[in-house]
Coordinates of C-alpha atoms in Angstrom, one line a residue:
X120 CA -53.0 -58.5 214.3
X121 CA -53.4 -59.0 217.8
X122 CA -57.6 -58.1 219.2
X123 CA -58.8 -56.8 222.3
X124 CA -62.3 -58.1 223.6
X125 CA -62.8 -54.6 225.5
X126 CA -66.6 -53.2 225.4
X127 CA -66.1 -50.1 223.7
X128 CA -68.5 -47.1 225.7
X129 CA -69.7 -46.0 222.6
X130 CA -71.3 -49.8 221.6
X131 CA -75.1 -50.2 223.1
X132 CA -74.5 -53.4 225.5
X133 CA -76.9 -56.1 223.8
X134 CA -79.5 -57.5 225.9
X135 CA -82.1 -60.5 225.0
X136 CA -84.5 -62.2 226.8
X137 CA -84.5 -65.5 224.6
X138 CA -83.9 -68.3 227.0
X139 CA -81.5 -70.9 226.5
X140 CA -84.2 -73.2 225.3
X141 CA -85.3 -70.5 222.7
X142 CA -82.1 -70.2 221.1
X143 CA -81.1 -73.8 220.9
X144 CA -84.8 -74.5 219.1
X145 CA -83.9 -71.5 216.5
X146 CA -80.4 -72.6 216.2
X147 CA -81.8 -76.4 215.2
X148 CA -84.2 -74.5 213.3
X149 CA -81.0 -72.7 211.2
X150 CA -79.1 -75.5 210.4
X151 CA -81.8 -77.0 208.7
X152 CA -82.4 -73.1 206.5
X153 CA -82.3 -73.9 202.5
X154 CA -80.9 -69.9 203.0
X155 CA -77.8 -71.2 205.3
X156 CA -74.4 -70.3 203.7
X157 CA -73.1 -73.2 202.0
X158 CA -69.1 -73.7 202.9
X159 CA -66.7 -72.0 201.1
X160 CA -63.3 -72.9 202.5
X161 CA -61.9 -69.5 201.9
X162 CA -62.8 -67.3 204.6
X163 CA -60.0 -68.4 206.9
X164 CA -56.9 -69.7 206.0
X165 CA -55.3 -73.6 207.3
X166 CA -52.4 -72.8 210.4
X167 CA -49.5 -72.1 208.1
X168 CA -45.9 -74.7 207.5
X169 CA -42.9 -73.9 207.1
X170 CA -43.2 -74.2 203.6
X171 CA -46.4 -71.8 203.0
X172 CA -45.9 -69.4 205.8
X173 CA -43.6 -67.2 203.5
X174 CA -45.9 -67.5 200.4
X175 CA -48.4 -66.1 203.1
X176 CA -47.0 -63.1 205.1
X177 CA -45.7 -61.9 200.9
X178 CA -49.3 -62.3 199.7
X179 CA -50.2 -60.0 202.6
X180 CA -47.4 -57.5 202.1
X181 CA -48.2 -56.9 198.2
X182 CA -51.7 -56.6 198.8
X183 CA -51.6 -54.6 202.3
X184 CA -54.4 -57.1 203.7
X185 CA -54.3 -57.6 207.3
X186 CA -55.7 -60.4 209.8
X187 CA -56.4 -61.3 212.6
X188 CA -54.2 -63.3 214.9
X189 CA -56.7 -65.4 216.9
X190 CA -55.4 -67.9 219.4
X191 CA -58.8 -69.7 219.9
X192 CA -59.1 -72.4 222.5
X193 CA -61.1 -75.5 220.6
X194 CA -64.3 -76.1 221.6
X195 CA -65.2 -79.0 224.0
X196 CA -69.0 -79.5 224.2
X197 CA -70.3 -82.8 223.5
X198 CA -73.1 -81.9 221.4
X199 CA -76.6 -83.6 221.1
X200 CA -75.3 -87.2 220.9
X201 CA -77.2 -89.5 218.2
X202 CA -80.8 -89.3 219.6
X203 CA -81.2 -85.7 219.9
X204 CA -84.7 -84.4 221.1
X205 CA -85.3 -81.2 219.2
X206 CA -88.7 -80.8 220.8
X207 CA -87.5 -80.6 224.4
X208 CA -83.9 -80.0 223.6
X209 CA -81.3 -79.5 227.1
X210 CA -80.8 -76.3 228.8
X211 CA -77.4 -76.1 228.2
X212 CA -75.5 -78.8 225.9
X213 CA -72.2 -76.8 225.3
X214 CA -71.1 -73.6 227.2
X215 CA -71.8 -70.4 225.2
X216 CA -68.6 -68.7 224.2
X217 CA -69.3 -65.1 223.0
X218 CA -68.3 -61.9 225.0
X219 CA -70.5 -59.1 225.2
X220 CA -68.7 -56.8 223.5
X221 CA -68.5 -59.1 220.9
X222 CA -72.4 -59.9 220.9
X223 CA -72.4 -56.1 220.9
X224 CA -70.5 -55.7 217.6
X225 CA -72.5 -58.4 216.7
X226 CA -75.8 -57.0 217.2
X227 CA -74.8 -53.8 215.7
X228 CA -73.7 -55.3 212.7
X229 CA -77.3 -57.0 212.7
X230 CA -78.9 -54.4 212.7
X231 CA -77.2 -52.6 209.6
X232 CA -77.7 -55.8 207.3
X233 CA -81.4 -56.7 208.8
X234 CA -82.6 -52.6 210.2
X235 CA -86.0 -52.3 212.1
X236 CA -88.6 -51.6 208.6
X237 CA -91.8 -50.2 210.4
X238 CA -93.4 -52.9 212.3
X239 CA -91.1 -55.7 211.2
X240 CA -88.1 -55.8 214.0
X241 CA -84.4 -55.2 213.3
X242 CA -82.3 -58.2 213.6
X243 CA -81.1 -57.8 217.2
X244 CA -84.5 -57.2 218.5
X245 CA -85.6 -61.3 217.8
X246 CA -82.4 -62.6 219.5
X247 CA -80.1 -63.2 216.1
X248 CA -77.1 -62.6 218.1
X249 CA -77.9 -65.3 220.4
X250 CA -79.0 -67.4 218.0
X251 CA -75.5 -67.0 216.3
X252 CA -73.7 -67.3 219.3
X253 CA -75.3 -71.1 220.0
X254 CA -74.2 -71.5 216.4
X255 CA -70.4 -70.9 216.9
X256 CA -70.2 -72.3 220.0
X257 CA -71.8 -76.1 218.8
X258 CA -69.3 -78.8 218.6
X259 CA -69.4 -79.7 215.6
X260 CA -67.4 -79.4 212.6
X261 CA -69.7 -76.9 210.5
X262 CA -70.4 -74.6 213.8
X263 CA -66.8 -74.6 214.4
X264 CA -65.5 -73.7 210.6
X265 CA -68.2 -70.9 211.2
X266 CA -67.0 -69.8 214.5
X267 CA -63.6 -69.3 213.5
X268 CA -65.0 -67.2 210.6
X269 CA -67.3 -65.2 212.4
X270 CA -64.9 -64.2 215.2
X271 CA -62.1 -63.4 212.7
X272 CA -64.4 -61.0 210.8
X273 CA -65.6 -58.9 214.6
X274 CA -61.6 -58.6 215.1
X275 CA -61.2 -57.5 211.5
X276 CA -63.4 -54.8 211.6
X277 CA -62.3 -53.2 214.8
X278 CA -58.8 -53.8 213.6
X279 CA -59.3 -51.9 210.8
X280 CA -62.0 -49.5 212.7
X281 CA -58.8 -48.4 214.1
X282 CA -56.2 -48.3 211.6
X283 CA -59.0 -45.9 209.1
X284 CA -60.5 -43.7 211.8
X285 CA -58.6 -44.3 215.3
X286 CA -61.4 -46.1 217.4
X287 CA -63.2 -49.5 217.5
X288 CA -66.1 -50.1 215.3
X289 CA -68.7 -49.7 218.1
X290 CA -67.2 -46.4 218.6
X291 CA -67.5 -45.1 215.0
X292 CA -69.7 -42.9 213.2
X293 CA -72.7 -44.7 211.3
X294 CA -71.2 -43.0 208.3
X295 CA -67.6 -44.5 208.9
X296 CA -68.8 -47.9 209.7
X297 CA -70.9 -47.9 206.6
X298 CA -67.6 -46.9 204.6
X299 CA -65.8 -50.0 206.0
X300 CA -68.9 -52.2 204.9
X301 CA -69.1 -50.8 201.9
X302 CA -65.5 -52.2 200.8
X303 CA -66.7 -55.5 202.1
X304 CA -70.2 -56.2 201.1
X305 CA -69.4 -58.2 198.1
X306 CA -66.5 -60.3 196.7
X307 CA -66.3 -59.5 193.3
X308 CA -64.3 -58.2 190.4
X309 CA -64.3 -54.5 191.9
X310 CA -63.2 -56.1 195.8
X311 CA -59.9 -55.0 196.6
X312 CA -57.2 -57.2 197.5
X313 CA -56.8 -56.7 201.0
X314 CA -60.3 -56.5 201.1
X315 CA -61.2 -59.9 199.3
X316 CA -60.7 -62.1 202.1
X317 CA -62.7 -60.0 204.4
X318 CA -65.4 -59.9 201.8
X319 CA -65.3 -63.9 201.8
X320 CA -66.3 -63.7 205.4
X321 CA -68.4 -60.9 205.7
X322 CA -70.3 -63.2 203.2
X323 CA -70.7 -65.8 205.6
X324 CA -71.6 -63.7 208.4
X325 CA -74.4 -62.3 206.1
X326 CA -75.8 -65.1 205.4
X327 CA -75.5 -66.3 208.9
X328 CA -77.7 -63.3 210.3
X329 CA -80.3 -63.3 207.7
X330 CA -80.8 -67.1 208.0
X331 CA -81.2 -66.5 211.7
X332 CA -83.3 -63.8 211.2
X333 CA -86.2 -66.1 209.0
X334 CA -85.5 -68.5 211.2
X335 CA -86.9 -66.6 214.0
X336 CA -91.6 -66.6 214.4
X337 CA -90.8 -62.7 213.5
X338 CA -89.1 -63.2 210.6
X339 CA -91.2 -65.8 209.1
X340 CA -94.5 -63.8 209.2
X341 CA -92.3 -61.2 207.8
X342 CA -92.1 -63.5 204.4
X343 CA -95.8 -64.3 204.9
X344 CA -95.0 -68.1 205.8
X345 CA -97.7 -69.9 207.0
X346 CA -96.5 -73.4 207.3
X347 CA -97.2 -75.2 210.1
X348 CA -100.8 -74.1 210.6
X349 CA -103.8 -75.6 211.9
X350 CA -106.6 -75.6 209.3
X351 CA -110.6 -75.5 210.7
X352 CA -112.2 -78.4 209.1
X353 CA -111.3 -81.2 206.6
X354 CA -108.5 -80.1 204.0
X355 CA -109.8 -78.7 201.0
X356 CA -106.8 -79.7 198.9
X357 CA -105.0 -78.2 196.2
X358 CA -106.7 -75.3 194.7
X359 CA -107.8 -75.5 191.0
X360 CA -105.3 -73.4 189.6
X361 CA -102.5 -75.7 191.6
X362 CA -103.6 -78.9 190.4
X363 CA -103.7 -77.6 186.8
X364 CA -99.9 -76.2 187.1
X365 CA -99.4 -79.6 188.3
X366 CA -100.9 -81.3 185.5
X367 CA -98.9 -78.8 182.8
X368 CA -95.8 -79.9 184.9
X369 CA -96.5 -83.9 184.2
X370 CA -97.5 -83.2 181.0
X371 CA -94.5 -81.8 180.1
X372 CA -92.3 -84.1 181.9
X373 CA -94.2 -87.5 180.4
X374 CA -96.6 -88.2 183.1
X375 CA -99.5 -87.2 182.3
X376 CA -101.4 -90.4 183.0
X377 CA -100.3 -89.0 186.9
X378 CA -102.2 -85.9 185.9
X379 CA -105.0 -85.1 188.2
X380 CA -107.3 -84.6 185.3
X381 CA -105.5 -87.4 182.6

């Protein structure tokens, strides 16, 4: 199915002011997130032959799945080369390829998965859309597996926005919108066919945005991480109860002449 990158009037226009430098630091600081998405090779599908095309277009029919028919242009940045400096990264290694409307769908969506909670911000309010959108438009091969994912999964919900309730996502009720989510959120036994790849995806773009999220100063004090602080004074060490987990921990594993009290 064909997609339109039209802002729909309904969708609040995203707006940020993370500089350029800002998001490329929180996008070096996302690929290195132990809560990244690890690849799963079934979100999109490889260009179809002759041979599978078919198999493919049948699968869809039985199941009544639909998706979207992206005609993406490949991406042509150079990246970092091989002495990046992640201090004092460039201003602008690779041109940024989102459209607003789709940062707009973006953010939105955001915003459902990570809401504002009090004083902790939502999503969109620490910049995850931009971060996201430095992440899709690196050249490289993880960034571009990711891109093709996340922009497939924007078109597939307006797509079928339209096909359940006659408008765009953006345009939709928050009831209807959470409808649509609600037959995506998770791939499992109870997914329904033409809902499984979507779910695959929607998986990935979770993942994405909630990585991004800790990732950001905002989302780290959220978690109560206090790495990468100063400490006043000499450094006390391990605290008593520490060093005697650690010690129960050799023990246990034959070291204990490593044991801090062997």
């Amino acid at each position: 199915m064909s997609h339109k990158p039209e802002q729909d009037a309904a969708l609040q226009p995203y707006q940020t002011n993370m500089t350029r430098r800002q998001s490329l630091k929180l996008m070096a600081a996302l690929a290195a997130s132990s809560m990244l998405p690890a690849l799963s090779g079934c979100d999109t599908a490889p260009p179809a032959t002759k041979t599978d095309a078919p198999t493919t277009a049948l699968t869809g029919a039985l199941t009544g799945e639909h998706w979207p028919d992206l005609k993406l242009t490949p991406l042509s940045g150079t990246g970092y080369g091989k002495d990046p400096n992640l201090i004092l990264p460039p201003q602008s290694p690779w041109p940024l390829t989102l459209t607003p409307a789709q940062l707009s769908l973006l953010a939105l969506l955001a915003d459902i998965l990570v809401p504002r909670e009090g004083a902790v911000p939502s999503a969109s309010e620490v910049g995850v859309p931009t971060v996201l959108d430095e992440w899709v438009s690196a050249p490289y091969p993880r960034q571009q597996q990711d891109r093709v994912t996340v922009l497939s999964a924007l078109a597939w919900l307006d797509d079928e926005a339209t096909m359940r309730f006659g408008s765009r996502f953006g345009a939709l009720t928050r009831p209807q919108q959470i409808t649509i989510i609600d037959d995506i959120a998770f791939d499992n036994a109870d997914t329904k066919p033409q809902f499984q790849r979507m779910a695959k995806a929607f998986a990935v773009l979770r993942g994405l945005v909630v990585a991004a999220f800790f990732a950001t100063p905002e989302g780290t004090k959220d978690i109560g991480y206090v790495g990468n602080t100063a400490i006043g004074g000499d450094y006390p060490g391990p605290t008593p109860a520490a060093k005697a987990h650690l010690d129960k921990v050799l023990t246990e594993l034959g070291l204990k002449e490593f044991a801090w009290q062997a």
